[in-house]
DNA sequence: ATGAAAGCGCTAACAT
DNA sequence: ATGTTAGCGCTTTCAT
């Protein structure tokens, strides 16, 4: 491995001179600068970042904590984050926790020992003891929450307005005349699940409808959850005429359930998803969904951490993005003919 | 930040003693061991990995080079890799290159400067100048190719038998009586594209059919490619009765094309994919596809790099996994009634 | 404008 | 069994 010493020797200067020209710090005559560049060139010298990290206490690397990169939503998010990080000269270390706090703790431990410059948490948990722990032990370490809030903790956050999204989704269905509207959410202690649920309830109430557990199911943000809970909802004697799926994966599961039960979407069942992930355009009919500006959020998050890292101070800022309704083919106006039983008015 | 010095002071021993107990190296009396542990506990001391990396020249981190984590196939692969790496005490730095050699070079540069212990390349390119460059400059650095081979280069590789997969896919279609079989592949210089194509040709030939460019299209391993190329193929007067899609994403595109043209799958068109990704079970009818043992391959790859790293020698080994046919609902026996025009015999 | 030297946090001889 | 010391490859005073 060629080091700064080799370069110094080849260029006939001291290592501090080499360091200076490489970092453009301090004075240096044009001629020695040339010599150094030449030596660097010849030896194909590359500064070791670990040596620099040792001194500067900066590693130019970020930790990214997510539940699972296989989940298409996190794939899109991670891509945006990684791109933006690279743009700013940072690398990202990927950590899949499966929402397991033990695993998360292990990763965190590793990241801290590696001296990462900042951590992006994109986990759904509303009550993360690890985050609190890190905040206590390393109050200086830039941390940012992406996509959810943690109880009793104030950190920089970038969020979608989940309440608004839930409201929009439900409102859309209501406008189409639906009244028996199901909601299938993810983990019950997930920020997204509860906020979207609140929006759902509010929209119903605004239409003088009473939200009822009868039409609400919570499980996970996954296809099979949508499938099983969808089947439950569709097996109801007074089954819903529309379902608000907590995310697109759940919606996909609902499609599958409907297909098996020979219930046609959208004719007999309107379905709306959340996220506008790749899934939305794959299914037939294409899925009406609430778009989360995933890429923008990822980018903004990185910008924020980088800013916190370079300026050395937390802003404890909350940036909220607005979701938008993307209407495709899975929702339509209520067709009374298909109702199994009229809604009791 | 608490360092080994602080621990030494608190435990009233020298730093080398602390180091010894922490690493379980050299002699140490039980009592001092206790003292040290106690101090470590109290101070919540964690060894800095960057200091260790400085000495040991090992960072316990792996670089992973892929085209795009948004691509569901790479999501699955990456998850398996990251899990296994974590199991072995390694972190992985994610690098998305979009198959852009410039970008790849940038990442590589960064990774080398960071002193990563090994690199996993999972890029489709058959002619990667960067890989050759790294091999020349850092012949010691563990590198492994996952999913493709690079021309004129001998490295450790883990592969699927793409030829066999292409053969199986085509054979499956042929057994169902199809003769006008289209092939839509990815980038023409991608290893997977050409090997699968070879398998496709061989199967046709084994059935005394002459492969013809007429039914072959190459583009990218993406949905829109499947869509556009699918439309082309389906617009042919003697359109294919079956299409072998180079991967599941392309197959999804073909579904979309068929839907628009009101061609029913599988009644009027059989479709077979490749990978058995999440997409396969989402579409309706569910996709018949060639399963790549993605997770196994990812795991094996990590095991190999770790072995190379710890044993300090390359094996220049090629591990080949066998693909398997997963039959679902998108392929069926040829139904002559639907043929636009009989195949000239 | 350049060099010498200290030191980042740890490991690994080498002493004792 | 434990302490002293010399680095690892750099950056950064401090001299000159």
PDB file of C-alpha atoms in Angstrom, chain A residues 14 29 37 51 62 65 78 80 84 86 137 175 195 210 241 246-247 260 263 338:
ATOM      1  CA  UNK A  14       8.278  16.221   3.627  1.00  0.00           C
ATOM      2  CA  UNK A  29       5.088  26.998  -4.135  1.00  0.00           C
ATOM      3  CA  UNK A  37       1.100  15.926  -8.053  1.00  0.00           C
ATOM      4  CA  UNK A  51      -6.184   7.602   8.900  1.00  0.00           C
ATOM      5  CA  UNK A  62     -24.029   7.402   7.283  1.00  0.00           C
ATOM      6  CA  UNK A  65     -31.749   1.805   9.618  1.00  0.00           C
ATOM      7  CA  UNK A  78     -32.971   3.844   0.096  1.00  0.00           C
ATOM      8  CA  UNK A  80     -32.948   8.232  -3.042  1.00  0.00           C
ATOM      9  CA  UNK A  84     -28.066  11.988  -2.321  1.00  0.00           C
ATOM     10  CA  UNK A  86     -23.108   9.955  -2.596  1.00  0.00           C
ATOM     11  CA  UNK A 137     -25.072   8.465  25.341  1.00  0.00           C
ATOM     12  CA  UNK A 175     -67.168  11.167  -2.785  1.00  0.00           C
ATOM     13  CA  UNK A 195     -52.098   8.588  11.666  1.00  0.00           C
ATOM     14  CA  UNK A 210     -69.481   6.586  12.555  1.00  0.00           C
ATOM     15  CA  UNK A 241     -67.816  -1.640  -0.928  1.00  0.00           C
ATOM     16  CA  UNK A 246     -52.668   1.151   4.582  1.00  0.00           C
ATOM     17  CA  UNK A 247     -50.124   0.781   1.818  1.00  0.00           C
ATOM     18  CA  UNK A 260     -60.381 -15.484  -5.175  1.00  0.00           C
ATOM     19  CA  UNK A 263     -65.297  -9.865  -6.542  1.00  0.00           C
ATOM     20  CA  UNK A 338     -73.641  -5.138  -6.439  1.00  0.00           C
TER      21      UNK A 338
END
